[in-house]
GROMACS .gro file of N, CA and C in nm:
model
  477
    1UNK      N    1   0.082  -0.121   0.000
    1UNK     CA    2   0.000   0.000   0.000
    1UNK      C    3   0.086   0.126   0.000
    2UNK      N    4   0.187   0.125   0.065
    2UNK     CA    5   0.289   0.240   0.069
    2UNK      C    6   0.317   0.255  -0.065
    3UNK      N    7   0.364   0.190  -0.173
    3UNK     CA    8   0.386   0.223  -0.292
    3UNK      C    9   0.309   0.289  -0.339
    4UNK      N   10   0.182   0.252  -0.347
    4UNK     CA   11   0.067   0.298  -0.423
    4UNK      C   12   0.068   0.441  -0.358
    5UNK      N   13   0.060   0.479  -0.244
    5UNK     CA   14   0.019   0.612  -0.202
    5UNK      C   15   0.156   0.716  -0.223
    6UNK      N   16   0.266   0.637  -0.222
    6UNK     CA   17   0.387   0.695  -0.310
    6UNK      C   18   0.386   0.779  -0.484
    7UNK      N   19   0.338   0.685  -0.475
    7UNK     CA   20   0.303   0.680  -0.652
    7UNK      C   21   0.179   0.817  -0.676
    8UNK      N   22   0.068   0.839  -0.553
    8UNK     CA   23  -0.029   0.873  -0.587
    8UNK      C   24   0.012   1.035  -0.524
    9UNK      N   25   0.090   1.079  -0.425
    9UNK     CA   26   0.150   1.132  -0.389
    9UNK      C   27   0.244   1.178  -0.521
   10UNK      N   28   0.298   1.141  -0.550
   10UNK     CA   29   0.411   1.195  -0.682
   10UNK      C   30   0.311   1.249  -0.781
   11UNK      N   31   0.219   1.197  -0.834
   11UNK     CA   32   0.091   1.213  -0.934
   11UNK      C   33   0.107   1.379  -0.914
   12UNK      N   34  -0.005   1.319  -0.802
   12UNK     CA   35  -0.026   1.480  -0.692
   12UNK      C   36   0.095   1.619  -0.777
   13UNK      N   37   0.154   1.586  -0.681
   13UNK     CA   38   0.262   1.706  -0.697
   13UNK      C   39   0.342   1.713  -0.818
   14UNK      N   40   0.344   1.640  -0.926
   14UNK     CA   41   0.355   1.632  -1.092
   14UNK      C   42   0.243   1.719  -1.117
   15UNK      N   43   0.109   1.715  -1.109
   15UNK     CA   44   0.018   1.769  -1.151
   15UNK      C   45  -0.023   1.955  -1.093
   16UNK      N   46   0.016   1.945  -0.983
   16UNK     CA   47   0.064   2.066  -0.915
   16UNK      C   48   0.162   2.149  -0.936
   17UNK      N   49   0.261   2.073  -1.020
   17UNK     CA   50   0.435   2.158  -1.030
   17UNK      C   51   0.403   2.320  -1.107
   18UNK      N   52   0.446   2.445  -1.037
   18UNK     CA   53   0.442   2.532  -1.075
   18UNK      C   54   0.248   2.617  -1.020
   19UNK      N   55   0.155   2.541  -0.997
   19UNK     CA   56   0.099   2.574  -0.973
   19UNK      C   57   0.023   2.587  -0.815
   20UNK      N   58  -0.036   2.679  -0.761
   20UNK     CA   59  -0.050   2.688  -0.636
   20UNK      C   60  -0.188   2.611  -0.568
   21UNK      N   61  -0.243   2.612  -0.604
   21UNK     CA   62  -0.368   2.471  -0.616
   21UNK      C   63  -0.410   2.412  -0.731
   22UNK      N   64  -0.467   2.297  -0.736
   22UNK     CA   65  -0.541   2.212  -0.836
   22UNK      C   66  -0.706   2.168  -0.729
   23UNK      N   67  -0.734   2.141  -0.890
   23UNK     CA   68  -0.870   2.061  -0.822
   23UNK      C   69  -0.857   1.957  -0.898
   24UNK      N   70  -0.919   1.851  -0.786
   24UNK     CA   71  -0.920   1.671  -0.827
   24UNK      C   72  -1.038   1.627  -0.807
   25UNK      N   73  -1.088   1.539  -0.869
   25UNK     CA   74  -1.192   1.421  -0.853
   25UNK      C   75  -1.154   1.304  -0.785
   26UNK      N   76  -1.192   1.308  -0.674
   26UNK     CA   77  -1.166   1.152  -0.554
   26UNK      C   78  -1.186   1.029  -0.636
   27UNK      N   79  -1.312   1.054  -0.696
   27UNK     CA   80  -1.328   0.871  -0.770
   27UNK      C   81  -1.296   0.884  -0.915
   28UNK      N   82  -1.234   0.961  -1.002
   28UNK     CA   83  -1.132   1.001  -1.092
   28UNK      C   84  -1.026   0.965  -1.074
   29UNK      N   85  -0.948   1.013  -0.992
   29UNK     CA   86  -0.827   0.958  -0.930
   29UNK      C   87  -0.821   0.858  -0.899
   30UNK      N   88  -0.918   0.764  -0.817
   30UNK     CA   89  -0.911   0.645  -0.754
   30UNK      C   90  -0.954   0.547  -0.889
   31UNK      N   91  -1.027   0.576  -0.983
   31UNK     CA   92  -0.984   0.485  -1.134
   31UNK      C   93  -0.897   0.476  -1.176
   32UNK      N   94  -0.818   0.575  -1.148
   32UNK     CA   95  -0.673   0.631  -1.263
   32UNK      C   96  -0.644   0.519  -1.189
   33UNK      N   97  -0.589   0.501  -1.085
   33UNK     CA   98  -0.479   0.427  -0.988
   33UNK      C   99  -0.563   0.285  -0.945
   34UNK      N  100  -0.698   0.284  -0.993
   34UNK     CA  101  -0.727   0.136  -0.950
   34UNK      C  102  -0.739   0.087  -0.805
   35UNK      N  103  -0.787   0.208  -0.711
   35UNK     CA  104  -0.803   0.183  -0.602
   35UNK      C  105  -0.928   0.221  -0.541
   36UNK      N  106  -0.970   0.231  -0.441
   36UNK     CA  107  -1.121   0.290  -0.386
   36UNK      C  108  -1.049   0.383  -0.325
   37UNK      N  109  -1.157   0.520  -0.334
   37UNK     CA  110  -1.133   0.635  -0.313
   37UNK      C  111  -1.131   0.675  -0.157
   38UNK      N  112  -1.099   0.557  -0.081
   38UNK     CA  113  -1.037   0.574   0.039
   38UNK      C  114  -0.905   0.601   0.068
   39UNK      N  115  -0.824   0.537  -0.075
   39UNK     CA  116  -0.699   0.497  -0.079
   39UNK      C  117  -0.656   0.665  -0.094
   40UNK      N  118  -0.725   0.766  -0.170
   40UNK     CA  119  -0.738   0.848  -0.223
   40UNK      C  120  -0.689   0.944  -0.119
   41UNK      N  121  -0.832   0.920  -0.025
   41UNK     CA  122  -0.842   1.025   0.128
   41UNK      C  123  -0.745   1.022   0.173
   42UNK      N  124  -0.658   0.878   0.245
   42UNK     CA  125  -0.553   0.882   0.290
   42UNK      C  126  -0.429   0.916   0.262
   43UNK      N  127  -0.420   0.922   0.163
   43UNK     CA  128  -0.293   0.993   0.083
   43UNK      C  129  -0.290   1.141   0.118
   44UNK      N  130  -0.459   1.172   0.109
   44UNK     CA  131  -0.441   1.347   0.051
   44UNK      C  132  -0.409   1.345   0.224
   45UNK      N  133  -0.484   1.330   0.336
   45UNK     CA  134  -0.447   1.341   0.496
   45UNK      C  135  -0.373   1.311   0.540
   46UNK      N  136  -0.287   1.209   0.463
   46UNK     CA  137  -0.134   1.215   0.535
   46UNK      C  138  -0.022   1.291   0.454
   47UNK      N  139  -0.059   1.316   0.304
   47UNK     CA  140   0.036   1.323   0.284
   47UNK      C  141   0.073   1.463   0.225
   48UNK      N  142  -0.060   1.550   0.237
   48UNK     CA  143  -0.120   1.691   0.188
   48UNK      C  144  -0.201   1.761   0.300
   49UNK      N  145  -0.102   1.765   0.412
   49UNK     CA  146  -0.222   1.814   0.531
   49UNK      C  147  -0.132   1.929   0.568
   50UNK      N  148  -0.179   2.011   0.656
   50UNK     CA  149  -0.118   2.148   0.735
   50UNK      C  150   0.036   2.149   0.730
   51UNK      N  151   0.053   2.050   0.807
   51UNK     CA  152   0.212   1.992   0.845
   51UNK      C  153   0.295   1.997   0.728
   52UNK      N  154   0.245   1.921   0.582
   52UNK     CA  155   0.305   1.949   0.472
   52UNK      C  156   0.321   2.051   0.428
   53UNK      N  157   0.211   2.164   0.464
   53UNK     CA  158   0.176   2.267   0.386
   53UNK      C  159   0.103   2.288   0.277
   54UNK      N  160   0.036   2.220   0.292
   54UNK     CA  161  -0.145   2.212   0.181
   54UNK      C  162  -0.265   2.231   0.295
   55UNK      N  163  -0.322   2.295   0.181
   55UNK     CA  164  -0.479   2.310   0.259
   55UNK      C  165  -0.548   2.182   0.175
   56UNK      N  166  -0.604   2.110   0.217
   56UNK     CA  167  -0.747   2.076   0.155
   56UNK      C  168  -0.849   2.095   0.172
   57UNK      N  169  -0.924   2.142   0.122
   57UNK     CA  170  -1.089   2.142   0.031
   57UNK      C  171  -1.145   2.078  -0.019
   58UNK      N  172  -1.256   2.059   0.005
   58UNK     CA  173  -1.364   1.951  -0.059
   58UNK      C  174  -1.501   1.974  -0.068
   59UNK      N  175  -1.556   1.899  -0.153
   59UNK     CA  176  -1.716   1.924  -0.131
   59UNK      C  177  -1.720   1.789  -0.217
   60UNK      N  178  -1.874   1.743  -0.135
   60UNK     CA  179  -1.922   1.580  -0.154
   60UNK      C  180  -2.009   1.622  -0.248
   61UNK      N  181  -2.072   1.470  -0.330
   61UNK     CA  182  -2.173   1.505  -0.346
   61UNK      C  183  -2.148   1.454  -0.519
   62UNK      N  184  -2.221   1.447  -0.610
   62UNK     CA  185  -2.207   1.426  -0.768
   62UNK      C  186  -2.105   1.480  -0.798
   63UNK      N  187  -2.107   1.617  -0.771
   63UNK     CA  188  -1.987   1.734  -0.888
   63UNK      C  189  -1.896   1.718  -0.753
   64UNK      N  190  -1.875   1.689  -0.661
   64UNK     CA  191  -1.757   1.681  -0.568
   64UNK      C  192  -1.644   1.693  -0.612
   65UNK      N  193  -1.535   1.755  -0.534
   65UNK     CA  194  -1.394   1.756  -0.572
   65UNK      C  195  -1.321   1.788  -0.441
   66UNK      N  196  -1.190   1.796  -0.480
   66UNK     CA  197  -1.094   1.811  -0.372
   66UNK      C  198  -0.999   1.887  -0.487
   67UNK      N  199  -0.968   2.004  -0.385
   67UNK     CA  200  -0.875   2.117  -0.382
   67UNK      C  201  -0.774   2.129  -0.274
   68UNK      N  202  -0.647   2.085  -0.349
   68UNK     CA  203  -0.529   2.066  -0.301
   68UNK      C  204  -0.465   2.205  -0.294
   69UNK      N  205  -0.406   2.325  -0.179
   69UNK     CA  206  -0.388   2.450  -0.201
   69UNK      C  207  -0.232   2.436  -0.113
   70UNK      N  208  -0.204   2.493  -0.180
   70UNK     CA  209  -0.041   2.503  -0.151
   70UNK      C  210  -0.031   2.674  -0.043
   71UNK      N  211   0.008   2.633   0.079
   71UNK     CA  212  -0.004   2.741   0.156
   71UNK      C  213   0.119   2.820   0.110
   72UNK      N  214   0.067   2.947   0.095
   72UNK     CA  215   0.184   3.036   0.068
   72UNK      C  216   0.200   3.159   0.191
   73UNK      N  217   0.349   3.114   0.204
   73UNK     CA  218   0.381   3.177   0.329
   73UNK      C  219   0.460   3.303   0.266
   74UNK      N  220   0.450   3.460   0.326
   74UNK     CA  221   0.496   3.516   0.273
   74UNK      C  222   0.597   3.624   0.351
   75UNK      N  223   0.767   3.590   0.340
   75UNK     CA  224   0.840   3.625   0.452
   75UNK      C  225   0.883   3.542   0.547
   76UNK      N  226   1.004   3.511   0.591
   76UNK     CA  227   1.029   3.411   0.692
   76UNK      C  228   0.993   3.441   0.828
   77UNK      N  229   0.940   3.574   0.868
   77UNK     CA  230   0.891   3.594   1.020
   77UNK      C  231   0.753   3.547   1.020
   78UNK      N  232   0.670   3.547   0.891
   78UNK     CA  233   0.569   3.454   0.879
   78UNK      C  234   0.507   3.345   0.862
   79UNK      N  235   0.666   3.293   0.787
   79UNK     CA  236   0.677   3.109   0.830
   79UNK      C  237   0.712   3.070   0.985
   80UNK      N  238   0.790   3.165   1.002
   80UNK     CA  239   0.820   3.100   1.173
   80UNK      C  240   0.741   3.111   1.210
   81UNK      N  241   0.606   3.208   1.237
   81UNK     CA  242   0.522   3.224   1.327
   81UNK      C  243   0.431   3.108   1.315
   82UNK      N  244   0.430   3.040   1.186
   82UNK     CA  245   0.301   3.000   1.137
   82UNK      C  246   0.338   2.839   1.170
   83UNK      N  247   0.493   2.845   1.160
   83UNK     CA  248   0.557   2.683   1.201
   83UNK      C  249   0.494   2.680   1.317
   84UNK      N  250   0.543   2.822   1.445
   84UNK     CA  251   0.551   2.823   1.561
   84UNK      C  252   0.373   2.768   1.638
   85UNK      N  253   0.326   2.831   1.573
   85UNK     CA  254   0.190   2.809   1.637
   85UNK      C  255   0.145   2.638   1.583
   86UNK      N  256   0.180   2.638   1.470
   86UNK     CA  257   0.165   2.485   1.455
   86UNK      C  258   0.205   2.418   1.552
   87UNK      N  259   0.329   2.398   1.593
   87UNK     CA  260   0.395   2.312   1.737
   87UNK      C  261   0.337   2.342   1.823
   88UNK      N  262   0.304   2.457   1.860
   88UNK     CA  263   0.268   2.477   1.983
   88UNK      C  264   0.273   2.433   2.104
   89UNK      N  265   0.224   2.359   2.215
   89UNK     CA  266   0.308   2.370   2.345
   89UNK      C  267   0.285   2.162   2.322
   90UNK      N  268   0.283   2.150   2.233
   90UNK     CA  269   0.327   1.976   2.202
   90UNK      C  270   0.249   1.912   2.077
   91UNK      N  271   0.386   1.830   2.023
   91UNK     CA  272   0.373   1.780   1.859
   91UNK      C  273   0.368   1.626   1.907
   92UNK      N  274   0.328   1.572   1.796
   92UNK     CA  275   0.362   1.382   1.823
   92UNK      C  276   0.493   1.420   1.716
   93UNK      N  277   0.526   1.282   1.704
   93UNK     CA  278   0.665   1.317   1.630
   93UNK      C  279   0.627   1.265   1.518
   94UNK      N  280   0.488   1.230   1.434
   94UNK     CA  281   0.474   1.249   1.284
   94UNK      C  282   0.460   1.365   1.249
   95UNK      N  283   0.375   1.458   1.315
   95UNK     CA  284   0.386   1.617   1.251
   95UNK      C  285   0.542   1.668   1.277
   96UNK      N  286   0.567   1.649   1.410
   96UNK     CA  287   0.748   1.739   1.417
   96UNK      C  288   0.821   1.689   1.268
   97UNK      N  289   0.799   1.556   1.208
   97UNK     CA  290   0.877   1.501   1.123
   97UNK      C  291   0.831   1.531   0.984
   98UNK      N  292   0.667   1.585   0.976
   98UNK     CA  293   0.645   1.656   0.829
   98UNK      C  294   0.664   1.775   0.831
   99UNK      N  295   0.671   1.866   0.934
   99UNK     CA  296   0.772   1.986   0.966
   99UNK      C  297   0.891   1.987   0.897
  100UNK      N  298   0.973   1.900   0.962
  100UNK     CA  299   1.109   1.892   0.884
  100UNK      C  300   1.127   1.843   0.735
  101UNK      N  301   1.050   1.777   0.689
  101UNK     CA  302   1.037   1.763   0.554
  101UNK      C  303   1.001   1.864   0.474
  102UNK      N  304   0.878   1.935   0.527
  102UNK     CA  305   0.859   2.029   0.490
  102UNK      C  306   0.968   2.175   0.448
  103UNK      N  307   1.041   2.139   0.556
  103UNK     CA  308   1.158   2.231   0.560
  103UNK      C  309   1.275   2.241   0.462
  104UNK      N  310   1.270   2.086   0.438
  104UNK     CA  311   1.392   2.053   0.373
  104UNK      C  312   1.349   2.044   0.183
  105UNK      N  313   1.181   1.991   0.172
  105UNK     CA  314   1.169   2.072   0.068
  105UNK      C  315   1.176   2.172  -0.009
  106UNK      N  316   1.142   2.302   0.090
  106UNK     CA  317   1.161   2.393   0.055
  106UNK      C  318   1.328   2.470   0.085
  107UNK      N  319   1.417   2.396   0.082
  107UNK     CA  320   1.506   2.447   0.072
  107UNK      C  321   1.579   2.484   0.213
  108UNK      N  322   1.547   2.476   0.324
  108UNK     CA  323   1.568   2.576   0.430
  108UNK      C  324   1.641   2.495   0.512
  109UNK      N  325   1.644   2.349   0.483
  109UNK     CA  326   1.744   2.257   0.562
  109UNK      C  327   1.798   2.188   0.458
  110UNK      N  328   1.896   2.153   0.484
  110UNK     CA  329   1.960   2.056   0.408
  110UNK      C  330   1.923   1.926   0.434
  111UNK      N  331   1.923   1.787   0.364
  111UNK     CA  332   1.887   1.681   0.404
  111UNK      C  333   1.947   1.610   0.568
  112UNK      N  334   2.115   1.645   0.547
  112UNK     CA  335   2.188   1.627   0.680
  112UNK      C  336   2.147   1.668   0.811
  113UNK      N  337   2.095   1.811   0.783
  113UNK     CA  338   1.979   1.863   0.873
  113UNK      C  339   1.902   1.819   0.913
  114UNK      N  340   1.784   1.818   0.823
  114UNK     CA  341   1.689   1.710   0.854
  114UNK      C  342   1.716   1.573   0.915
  115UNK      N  343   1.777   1.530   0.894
  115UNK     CA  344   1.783   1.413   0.988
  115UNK      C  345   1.821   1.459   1.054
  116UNK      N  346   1.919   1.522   1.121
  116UNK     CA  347   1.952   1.529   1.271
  116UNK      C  348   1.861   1.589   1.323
  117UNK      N  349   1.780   1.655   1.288
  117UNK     CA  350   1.621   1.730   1.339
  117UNK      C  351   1.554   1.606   1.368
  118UNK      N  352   1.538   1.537   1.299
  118UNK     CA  353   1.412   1.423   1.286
  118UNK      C  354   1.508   1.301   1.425
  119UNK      N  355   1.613   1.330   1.405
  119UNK     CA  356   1.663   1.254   1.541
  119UNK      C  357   1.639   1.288   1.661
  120UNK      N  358   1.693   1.410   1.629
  120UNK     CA  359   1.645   1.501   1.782
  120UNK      C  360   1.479   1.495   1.847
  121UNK      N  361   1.394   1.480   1.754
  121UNK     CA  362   1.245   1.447   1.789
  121UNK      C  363   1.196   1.309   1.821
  122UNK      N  364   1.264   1.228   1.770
  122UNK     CA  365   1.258   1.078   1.783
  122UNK      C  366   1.191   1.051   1.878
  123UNK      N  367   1.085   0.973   1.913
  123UNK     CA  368   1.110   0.896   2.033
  123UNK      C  369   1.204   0.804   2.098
  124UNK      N  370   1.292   0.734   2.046
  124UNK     CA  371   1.390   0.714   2.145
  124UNK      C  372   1.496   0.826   2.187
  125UNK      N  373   1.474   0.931   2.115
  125UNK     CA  374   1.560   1.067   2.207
  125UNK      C  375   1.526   1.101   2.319
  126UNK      N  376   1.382   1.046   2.360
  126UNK     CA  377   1.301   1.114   2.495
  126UNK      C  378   1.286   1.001   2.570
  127UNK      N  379   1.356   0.984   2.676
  127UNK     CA  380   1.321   0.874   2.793
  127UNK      C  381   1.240   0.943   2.850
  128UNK      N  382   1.079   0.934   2.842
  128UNK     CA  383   1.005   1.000   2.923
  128UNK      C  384   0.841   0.920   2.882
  129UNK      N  385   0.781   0.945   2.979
  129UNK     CA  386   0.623   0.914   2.938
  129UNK      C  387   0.572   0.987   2.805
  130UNK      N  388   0.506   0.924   2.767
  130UNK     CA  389   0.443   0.981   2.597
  130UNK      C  390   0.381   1.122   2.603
  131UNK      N  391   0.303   1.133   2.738
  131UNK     CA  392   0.245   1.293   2.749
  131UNK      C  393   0.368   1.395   2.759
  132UNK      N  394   0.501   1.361   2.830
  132UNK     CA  395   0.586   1.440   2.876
  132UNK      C  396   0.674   1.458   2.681
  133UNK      N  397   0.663   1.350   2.664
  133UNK     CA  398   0.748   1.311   2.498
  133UNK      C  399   0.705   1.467   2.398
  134UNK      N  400   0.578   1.478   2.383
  134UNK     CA  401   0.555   1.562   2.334
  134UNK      C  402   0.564   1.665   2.340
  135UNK      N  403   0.567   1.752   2.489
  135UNK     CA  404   0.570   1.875   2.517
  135UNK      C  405   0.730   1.894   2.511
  136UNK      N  406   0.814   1.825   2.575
  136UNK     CA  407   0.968   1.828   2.497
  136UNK      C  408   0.969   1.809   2.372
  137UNK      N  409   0.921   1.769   2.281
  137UNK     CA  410   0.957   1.754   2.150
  137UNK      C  411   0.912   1.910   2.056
  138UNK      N  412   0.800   1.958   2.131
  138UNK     CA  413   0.761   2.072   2.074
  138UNK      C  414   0.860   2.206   2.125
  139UNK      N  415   0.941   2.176   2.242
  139UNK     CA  416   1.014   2.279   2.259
  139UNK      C  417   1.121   2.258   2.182
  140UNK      N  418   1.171   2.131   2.211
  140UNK     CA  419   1.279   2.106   2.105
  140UNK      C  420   1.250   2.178   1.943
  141UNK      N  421   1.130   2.132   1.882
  141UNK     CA  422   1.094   2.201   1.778
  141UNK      C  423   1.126   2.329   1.735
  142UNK      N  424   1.084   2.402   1.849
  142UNK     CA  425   1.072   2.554   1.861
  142UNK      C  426   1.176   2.609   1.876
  143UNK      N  427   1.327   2.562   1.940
  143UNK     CA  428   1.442   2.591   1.935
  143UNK      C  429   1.487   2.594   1.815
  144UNK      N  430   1.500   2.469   1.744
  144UNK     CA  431   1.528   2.438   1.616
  144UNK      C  432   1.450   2.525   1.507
  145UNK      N  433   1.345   2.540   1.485
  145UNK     CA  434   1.338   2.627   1.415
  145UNK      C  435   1.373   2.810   1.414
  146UNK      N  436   1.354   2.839   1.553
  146UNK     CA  437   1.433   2.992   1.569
  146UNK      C  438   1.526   2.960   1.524
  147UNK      N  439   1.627   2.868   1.556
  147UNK     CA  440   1.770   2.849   1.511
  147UNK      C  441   1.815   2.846   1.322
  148UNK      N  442   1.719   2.777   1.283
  148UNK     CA  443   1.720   2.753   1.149
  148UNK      C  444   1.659   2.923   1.064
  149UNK      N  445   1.602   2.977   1.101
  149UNK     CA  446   1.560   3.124   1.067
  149UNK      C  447   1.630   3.208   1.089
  150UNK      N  448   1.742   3.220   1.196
  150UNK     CA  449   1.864   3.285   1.230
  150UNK      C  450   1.973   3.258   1.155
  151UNK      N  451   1.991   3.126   1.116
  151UNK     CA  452   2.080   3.103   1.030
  151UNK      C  453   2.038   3.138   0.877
  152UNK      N  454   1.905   3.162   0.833
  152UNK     CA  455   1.862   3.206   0.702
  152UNK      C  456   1.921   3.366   0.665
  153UNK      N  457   1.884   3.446   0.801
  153UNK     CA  458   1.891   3.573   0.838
  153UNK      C  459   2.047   3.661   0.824
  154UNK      N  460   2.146   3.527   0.859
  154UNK     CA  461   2.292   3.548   0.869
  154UNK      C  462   2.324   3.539   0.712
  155UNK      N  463   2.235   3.454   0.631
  155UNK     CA  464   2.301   3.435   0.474
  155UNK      C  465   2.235   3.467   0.416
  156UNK      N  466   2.121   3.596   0.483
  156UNK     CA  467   2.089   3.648   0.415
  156UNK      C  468   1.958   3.590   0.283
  157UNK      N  469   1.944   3.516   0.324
  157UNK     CA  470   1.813   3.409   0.246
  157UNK      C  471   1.748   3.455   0.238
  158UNK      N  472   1.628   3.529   0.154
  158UNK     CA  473   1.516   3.578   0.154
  158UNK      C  474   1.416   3.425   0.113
  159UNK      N  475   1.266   3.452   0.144
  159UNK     CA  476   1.178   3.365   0.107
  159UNK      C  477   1.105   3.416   0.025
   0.00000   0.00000   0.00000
């Protein structure tokens, strides 16, 4: 199943390249790929949600569709803020980890980065109860990204 939502995922963002939303047909798509349009949902919610940086949109119904919107952040004191409130005072470590992907898509980490980010959030980085796991992981977050915006700031990076 991972392949397939790989595959459907790449579609996605092939069909998106250069543009800031599309609109899709759930059971369109789910013919193209030969799957039920559950296979569909789950792709777009894991793999096109806040954390990535897509909005989705939808409406049910005959003429139904889904609108995939590419959040546009404008200014890096407005990505931090907008990371920042995302984390907020605790992440699980699948969003801390589409954070960092997110990051590293767009340029702002390097892959080497990213992993050591995505280490640093780990759960085995946190010897602690799962409620405590999170609220450290979101500070951790929140360090790391001031840090990563300071270092944009020093080279001068515009967004």
């Amino acid at each position: 199943m991972a392949q397939l939502s790989d595959t459907i995922e790449q579609f996605i963002k092939e069909l998106m390249s250069g543009d800031t939303q599309i609109e899709l047909r759930r059971n369109e798509l789910a013919q193209h790929f030969g799957c039920a349009p559950s296979q569909i949902n789950y792709v777009l919610a894991t793999r096109f949600s806040v954390d990535h940086g897509y909005l989705i949109e939808s409406r049910r119904g005959g003429g139904g569709y889904v609108r995939i919107v590419r959040m546009q952040i404008h200014g890096a004191d407005d990505l931090l803020s907008t990371l920042l409130r995302r984390v907020g005072n605790a992440i699980e470590e699948e969003a801390a980890l589409a954070i960092i992907q997110q990051l590293m898509e767009s340029k702002l980490v390097t892959a080497k980065e990213a992993k050591l980010m995505g280490a640093a959030v780990s759960r085995s980085a946190m010897a602690l109860p799962v409620t405590a796991k999170d609220v450290l992981r979101a500070s951790v977050m929140r360090s790391m990204l001031k840090q990563v915006f300071r270092n944009l700031e020093g080279e001068g990076h515009d967004l």
